JSON list of C-alpha atoms in Angstrom, two decimals:
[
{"chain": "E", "resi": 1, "resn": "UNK", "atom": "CA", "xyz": [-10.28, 16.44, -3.97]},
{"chain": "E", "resi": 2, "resn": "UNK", "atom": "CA", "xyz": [-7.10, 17.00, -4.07]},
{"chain": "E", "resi": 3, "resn": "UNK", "atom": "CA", "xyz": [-6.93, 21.09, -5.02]},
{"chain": "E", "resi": 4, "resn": "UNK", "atom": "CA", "xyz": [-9.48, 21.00, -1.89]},
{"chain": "E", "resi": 5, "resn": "UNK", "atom": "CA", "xyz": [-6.56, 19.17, 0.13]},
{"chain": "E", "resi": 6, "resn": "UNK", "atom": "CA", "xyz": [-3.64, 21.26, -1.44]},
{"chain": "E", "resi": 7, "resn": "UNK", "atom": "CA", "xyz": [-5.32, 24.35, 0.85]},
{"chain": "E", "resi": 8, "resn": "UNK", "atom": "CA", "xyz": [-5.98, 22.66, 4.19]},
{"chain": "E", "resi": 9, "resn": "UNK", "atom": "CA", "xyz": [-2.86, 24.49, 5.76]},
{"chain": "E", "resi": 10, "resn": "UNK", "atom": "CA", "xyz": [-2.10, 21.27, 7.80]},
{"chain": "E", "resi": 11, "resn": "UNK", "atom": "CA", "xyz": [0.74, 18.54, 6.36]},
{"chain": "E", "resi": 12, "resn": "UNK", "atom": "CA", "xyz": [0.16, 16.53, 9.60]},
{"chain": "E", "resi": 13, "resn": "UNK", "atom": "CA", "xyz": [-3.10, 15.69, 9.05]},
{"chain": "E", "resi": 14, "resn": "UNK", "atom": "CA", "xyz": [-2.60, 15.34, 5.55]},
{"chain": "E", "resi": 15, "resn": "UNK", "atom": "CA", "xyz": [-0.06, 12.88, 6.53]},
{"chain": "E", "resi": 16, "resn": "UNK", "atom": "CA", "xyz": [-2.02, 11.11, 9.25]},
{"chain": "E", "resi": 17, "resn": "UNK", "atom": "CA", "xyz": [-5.26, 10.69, 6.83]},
{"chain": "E", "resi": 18, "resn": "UNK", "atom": "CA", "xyz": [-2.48, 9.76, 4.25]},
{"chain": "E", "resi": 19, "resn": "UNK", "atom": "CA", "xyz": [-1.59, 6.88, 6.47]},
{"chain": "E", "resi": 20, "resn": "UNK", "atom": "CA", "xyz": [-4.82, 5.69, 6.97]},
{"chain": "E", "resi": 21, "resn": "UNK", "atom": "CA", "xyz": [-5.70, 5.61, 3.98]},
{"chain": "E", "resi": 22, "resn": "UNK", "atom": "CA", "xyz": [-2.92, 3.23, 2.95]},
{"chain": "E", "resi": 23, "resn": "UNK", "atom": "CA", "xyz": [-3.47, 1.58, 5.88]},
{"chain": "E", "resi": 24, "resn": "UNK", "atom": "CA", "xyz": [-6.92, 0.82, 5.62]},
{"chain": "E", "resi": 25, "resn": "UNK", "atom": "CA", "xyz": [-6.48, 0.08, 1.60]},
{"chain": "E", "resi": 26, "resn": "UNK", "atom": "CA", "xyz": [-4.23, -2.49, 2.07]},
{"chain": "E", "resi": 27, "resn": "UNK", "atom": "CA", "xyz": [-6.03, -4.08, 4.92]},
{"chain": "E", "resi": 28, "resn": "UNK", "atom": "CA", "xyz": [-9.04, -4.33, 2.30]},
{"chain": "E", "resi": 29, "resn": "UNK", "atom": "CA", "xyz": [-6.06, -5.78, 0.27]},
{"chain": "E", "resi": 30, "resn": "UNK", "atom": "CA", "xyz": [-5.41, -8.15, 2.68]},
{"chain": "E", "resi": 31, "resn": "UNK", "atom": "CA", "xyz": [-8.76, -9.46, 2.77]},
{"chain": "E", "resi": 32, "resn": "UNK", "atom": "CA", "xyz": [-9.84, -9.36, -0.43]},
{"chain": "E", "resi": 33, "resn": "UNK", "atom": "CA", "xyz": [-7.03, -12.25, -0.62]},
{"chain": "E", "resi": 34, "resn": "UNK", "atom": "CA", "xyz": [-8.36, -14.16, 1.77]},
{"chain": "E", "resi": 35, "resn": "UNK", "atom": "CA", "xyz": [-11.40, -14.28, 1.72]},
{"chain": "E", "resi": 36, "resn": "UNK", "atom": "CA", "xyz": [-13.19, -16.75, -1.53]},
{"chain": "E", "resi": 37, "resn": "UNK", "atom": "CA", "xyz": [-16.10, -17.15, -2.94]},
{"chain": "E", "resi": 38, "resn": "UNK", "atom": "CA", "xyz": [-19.59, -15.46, -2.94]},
{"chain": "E", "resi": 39, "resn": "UNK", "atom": "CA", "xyz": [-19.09, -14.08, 0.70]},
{"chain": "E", "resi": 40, "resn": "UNK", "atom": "CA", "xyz": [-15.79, -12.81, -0.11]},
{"chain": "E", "resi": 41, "resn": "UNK", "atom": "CA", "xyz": [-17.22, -11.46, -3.27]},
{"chain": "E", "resi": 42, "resn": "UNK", "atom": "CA", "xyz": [-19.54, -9.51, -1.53]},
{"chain": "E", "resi": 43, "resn": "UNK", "atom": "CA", "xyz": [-18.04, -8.27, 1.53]},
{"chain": "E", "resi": 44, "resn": "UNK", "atom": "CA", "xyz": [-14.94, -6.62, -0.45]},
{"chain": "E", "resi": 45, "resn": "UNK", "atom": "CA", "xyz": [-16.98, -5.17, -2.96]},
{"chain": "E", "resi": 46, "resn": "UNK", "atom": "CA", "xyz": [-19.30, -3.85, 0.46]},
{"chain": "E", "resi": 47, "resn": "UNK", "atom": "CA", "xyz": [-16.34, -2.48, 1.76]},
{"chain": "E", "resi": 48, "resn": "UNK", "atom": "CA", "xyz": [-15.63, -1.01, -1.78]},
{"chain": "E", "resi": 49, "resn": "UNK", "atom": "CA", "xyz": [-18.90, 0.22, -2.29]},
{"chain": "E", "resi": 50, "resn": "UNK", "atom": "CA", "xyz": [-18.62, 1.79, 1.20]},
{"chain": "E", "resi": 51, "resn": "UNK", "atom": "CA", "xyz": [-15.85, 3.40, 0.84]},
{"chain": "E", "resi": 52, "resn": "UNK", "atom": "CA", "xyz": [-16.58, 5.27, -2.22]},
{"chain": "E", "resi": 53, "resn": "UNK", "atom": "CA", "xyz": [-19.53, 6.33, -0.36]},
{"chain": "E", "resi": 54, "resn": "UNK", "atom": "CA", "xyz": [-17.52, 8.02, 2.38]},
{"chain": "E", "resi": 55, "resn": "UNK", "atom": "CA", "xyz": [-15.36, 9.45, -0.31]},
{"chain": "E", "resi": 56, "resn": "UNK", "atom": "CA", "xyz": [-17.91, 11.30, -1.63]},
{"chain": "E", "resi": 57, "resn": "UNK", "atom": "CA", "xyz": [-19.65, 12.53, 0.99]},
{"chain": "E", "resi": 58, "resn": "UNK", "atom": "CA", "xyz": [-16.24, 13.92, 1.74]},
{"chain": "E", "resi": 59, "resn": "UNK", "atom": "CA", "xyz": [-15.97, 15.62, -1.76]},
{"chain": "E", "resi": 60, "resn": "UNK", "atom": "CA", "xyz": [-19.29, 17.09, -1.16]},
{"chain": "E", "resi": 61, "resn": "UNK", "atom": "CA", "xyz": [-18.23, 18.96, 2.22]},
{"chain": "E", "resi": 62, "resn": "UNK", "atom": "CA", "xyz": [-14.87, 19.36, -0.10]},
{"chain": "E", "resi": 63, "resn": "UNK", "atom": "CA", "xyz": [-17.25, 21.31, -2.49]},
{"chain": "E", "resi": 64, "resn": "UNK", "atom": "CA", "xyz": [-20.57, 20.80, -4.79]},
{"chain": "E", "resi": 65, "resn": "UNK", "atom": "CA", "xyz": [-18.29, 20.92, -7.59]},
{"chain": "E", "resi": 66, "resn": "UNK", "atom": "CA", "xyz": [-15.99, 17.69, -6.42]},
{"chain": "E", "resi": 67, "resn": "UNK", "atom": "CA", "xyz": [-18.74, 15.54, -5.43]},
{"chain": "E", "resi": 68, "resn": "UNK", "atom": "CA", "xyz": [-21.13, 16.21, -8.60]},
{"chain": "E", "resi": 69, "resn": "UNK", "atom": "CA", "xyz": [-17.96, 14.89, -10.86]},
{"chain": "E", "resi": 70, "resn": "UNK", "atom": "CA", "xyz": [-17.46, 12.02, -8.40]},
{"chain": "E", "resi": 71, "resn": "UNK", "atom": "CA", "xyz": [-20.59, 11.19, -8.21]},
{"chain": "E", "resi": 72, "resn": "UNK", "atom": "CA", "xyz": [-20.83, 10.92, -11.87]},
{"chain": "E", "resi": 73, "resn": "UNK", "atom": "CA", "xyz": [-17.75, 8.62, -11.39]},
{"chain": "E", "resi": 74, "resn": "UNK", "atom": "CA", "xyz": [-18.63, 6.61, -9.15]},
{"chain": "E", "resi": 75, "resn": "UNK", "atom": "CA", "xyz": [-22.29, 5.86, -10.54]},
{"chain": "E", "resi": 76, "resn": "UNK", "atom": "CA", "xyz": [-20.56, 4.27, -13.94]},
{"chain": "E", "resi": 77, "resn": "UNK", "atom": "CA", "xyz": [-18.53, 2.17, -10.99]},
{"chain": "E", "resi": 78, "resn": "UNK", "atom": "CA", "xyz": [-21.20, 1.03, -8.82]},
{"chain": "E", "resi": 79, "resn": "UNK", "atom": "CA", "xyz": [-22.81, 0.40, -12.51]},
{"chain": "E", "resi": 80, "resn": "UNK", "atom": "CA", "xyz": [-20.48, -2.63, -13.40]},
{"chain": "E", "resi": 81, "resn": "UNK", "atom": "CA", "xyz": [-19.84, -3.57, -9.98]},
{"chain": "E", "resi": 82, "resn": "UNK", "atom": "CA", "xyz": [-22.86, -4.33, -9.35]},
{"chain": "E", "resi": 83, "resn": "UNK", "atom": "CA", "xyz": [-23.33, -6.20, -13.56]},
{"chain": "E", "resi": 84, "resn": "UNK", "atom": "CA", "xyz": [-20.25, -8.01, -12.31]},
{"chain": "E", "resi": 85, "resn": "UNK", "atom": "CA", "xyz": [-21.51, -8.89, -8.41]},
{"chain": "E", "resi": 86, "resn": "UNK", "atom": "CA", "xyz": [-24.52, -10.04, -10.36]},
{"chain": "E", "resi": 87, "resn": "UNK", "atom": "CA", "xyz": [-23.25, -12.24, -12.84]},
{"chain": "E", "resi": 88, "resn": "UNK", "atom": "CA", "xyz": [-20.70, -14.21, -10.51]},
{"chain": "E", "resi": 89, "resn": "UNK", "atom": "CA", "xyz": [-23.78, -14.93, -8.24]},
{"chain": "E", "resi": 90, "resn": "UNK", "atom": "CA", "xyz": [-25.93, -15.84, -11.28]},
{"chain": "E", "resi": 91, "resn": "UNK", "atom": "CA", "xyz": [-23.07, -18.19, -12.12]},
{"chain": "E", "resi": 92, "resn": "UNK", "atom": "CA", "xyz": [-22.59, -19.62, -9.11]},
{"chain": "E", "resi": 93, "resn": "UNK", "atom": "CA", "xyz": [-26.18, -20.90, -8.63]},
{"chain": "E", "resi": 94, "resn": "UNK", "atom": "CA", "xyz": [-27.83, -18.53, -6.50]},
{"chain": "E", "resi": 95, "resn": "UNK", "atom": "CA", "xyz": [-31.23, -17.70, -7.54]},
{"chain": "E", "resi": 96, "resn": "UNK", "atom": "CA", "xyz": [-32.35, -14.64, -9.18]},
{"chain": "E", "resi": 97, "resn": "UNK", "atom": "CA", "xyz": [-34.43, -13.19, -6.57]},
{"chain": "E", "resi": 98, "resn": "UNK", "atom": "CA", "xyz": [-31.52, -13.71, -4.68]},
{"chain": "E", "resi": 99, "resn": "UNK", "atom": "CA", "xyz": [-29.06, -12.08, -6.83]},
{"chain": "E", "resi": 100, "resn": "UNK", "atom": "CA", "xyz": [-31.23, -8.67, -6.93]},
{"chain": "E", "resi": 101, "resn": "UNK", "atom": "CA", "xyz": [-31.41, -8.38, -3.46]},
{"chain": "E", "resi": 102, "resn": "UNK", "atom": "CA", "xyz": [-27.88, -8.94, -2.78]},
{"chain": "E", "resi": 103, "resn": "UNK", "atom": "CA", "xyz": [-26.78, -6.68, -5.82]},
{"chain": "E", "resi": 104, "resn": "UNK", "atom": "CA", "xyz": [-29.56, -3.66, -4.80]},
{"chain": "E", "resi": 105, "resn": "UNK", "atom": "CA", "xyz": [-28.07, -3.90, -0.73]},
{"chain": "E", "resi": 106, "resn": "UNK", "atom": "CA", "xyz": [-24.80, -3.56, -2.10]},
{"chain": "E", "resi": 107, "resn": "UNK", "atom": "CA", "xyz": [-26.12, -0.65, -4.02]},
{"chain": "E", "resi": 108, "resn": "UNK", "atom": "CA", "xyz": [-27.24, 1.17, -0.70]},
{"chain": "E", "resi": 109, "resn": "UNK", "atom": "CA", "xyz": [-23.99, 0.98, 0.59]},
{"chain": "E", "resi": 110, "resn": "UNK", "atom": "CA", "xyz": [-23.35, 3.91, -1.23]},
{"chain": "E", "resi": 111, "resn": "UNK", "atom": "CA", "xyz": [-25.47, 6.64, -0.33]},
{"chain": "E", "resi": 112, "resn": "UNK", "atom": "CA", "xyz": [-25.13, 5.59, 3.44]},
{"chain": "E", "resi": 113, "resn": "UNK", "atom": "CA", "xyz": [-21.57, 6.09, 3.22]},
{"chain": "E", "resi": 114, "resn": "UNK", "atom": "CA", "xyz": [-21.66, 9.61, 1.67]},
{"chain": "E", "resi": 115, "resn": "UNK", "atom": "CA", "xyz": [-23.95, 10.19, 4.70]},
{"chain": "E", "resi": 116, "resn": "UNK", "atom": "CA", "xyz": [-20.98, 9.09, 6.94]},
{"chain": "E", "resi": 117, "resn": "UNK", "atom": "CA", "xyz": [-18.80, 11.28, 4.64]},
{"chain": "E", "resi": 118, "resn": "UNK", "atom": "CA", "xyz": [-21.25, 14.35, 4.77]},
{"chain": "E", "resi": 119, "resn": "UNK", "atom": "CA", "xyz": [-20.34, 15.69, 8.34]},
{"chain": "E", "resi": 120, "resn": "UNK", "atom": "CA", "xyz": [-16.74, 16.63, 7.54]},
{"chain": "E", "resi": 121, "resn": "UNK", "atom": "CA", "xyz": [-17.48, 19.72, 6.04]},
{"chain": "E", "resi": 122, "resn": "UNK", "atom": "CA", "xyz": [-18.59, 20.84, 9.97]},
{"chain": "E", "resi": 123, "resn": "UNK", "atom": "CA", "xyz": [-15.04, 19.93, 11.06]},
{"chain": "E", "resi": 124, "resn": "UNK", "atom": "CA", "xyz": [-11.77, 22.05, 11.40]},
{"chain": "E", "resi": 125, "resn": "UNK", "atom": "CA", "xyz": [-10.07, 22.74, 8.28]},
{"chain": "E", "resi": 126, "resn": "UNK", "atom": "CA", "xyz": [-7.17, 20.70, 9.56]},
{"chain": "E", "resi": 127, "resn": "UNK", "atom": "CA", "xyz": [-9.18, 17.15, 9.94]},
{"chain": "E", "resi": 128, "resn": "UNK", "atom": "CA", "xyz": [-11.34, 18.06, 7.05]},
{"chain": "E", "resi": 129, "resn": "UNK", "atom": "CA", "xyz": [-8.15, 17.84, 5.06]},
{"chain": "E", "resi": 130, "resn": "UNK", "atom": "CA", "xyz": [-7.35, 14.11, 6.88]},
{"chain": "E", "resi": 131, "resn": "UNK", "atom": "CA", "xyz": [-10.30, 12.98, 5.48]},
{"chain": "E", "resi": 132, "resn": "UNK", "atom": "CA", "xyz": [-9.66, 14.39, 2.44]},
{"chain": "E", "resi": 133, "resn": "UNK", "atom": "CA", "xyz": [-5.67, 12.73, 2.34]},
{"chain": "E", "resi": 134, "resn": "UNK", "atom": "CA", "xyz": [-7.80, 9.37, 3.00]},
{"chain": "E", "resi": 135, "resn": "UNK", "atom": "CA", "xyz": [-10.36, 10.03, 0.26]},
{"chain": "E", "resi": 136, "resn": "UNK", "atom": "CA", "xyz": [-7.61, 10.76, -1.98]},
{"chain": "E", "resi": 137, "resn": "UNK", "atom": "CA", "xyz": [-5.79, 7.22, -1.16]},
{"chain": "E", "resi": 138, "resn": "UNK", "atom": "CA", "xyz": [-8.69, 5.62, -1.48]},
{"chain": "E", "resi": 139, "resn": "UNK", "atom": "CA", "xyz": [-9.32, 6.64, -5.52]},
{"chain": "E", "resi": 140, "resn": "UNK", "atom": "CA", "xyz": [-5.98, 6.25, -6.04]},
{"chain": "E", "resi": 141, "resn": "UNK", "atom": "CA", "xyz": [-5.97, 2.95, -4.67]},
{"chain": "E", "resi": 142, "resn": "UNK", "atom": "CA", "xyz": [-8.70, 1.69, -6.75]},
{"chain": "E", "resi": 143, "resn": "UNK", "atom": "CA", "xyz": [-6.71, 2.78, -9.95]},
{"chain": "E", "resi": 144, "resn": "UNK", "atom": "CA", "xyz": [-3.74, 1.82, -9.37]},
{"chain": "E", "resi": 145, "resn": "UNK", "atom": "CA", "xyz": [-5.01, -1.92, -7.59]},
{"chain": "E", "resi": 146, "resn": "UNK", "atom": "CA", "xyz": [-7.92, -2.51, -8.83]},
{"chain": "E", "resi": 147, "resn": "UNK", "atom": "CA", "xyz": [-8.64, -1.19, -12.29]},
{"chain": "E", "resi": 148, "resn": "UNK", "atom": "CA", "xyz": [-4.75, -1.35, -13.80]},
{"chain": "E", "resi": 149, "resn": "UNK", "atom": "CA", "xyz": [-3.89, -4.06, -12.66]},
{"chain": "E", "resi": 150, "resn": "UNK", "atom": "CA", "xyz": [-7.09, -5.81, -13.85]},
{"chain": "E", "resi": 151, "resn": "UNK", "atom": "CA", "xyz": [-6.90, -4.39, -17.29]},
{"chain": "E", "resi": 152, "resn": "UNK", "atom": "CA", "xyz": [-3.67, -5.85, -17.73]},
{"chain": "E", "resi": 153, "resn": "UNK", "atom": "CA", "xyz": [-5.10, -9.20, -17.11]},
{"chain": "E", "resi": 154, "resn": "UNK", "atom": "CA", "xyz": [-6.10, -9.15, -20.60]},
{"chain": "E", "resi": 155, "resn": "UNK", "atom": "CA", "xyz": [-5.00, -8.29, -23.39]},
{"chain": "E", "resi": 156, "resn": "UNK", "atom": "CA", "xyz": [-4.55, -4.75, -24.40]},
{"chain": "E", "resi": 157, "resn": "UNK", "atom": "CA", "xyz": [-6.92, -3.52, -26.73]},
{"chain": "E", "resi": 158, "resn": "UNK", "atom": "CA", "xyz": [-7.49, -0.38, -27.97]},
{"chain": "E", "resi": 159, "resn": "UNK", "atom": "CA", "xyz": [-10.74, 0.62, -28.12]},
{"chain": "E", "resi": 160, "resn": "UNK", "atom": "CA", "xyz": [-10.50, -0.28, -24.18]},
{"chain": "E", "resi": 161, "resn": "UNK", "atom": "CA", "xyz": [-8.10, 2.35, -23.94]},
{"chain": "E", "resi": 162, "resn": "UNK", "atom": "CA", "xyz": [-9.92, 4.96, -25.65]},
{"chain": "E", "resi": 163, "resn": "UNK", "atom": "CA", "xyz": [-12.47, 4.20, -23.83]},
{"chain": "E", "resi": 164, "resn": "UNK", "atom": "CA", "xyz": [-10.59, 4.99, -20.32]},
{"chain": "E", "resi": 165, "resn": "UNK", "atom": "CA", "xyz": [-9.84, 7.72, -22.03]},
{"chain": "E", "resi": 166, "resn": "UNK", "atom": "CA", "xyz": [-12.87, 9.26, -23.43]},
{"chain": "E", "resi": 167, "resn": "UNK", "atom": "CA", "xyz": [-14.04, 8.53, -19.86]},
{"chain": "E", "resi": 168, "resn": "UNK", "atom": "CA", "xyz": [-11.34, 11.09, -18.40]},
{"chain": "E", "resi": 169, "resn": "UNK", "atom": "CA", "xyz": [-11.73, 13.68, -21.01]},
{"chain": "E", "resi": 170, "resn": "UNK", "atom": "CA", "xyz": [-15.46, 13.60, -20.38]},
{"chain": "E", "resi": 171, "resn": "UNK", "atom": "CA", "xyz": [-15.07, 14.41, -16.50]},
{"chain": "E", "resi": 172, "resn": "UNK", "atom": "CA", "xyz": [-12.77, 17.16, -17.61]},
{"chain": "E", "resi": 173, "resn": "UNK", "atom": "CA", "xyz": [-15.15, 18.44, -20.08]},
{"chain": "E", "resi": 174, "resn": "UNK", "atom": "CA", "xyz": [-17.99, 17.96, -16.99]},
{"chain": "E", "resi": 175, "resn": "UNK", "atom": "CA", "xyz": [-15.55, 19.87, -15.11]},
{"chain": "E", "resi": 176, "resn": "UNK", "atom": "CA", "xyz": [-15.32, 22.89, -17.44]},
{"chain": "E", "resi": 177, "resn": "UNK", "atom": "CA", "xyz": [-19.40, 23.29, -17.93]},
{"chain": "E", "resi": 178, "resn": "UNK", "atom": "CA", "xyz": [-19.80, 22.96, -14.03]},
{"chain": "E", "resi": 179, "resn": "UNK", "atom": "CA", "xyz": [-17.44, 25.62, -13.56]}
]
């Protein structure tokens, strides 16, 4: 995304969609805080899941490039978001039928929010790079908030590490093949 936003021409609306994006990242902050529980649970990973959607639809208008490596991304999220939305349900008593449907709606967030994010490439180069300034936020966000601070909940390990990054070096390598 961002070598996409880098040649937008506009630092307004990279700023604005910059804003936003902080903005509307630390309101999911906010109530991911608040809220407890099973609905909590689910409604800030739906937001989450959501979100990433958008994102991707807007690195698809970015360029089939960007949104095949997010997507690849974003599937091994959604992957353990959904083992972990699944097993705090299963623990907390709700049935299994239950569980599956909850887990596969929260699943369908995704695709209908790269739908959402799929008109931008239509738009002027100047709010196409807004959305891509909030897309941006939004990843970075979810390293720096989510997945840091959570692996440092634990205790470090290395094979943890190399996994994060055998992870990176394998979306550069999917980078170089896809050209």
């Amino acid at each position: 995304i961002l070598p996409d936003l880098k040649h937008t021409g506009s630092p307004w609306a990279t700023l604005v969609g910059g804003a936003v994006g902080v903005a509307a990242m630390l309101a999911v902050r906010t109530l991911e805080r608040r809220m407890k529980g099973p609905v909590g649970l689910l409604t800030v990973t739906g937001i989450d899941i959501l979100v990433d959607g958008l994102v991707l639809g807007i690195a698809f208008a970015a360029g089939a490039k960007a949104g095949l490596l997010l997507t690849v991304a974003l599937t091994i999220e959604v992957l353990f978001l959904g083992l972990t939305v699944a097993n705090e349900l299963g623990e907390g008593g709700t049935s299994k039928t239950r569980v599956v449907g909850l887990t596969a709606a929260l699943a369908v967030l995704l695709p209908l929010g790269a739908l959402l994010g799929g008109p931008v490439a239509a738009l002027p180069a100047a709010i196409r790079g807004a959305f891509l300034a909030f897309g941006l936020i939004a990843l970075l966000y979810l390293v720096t908030e989510e997945l840091l601070v959570e692996a440092h909940e634990t205790e470090d390990r290395p094979w943890v590490t190399a996994m994060f990054f055998a992870g990176f070096l394998l979306l550069l390598l999917l980078d170089e093949m896809v050209g």
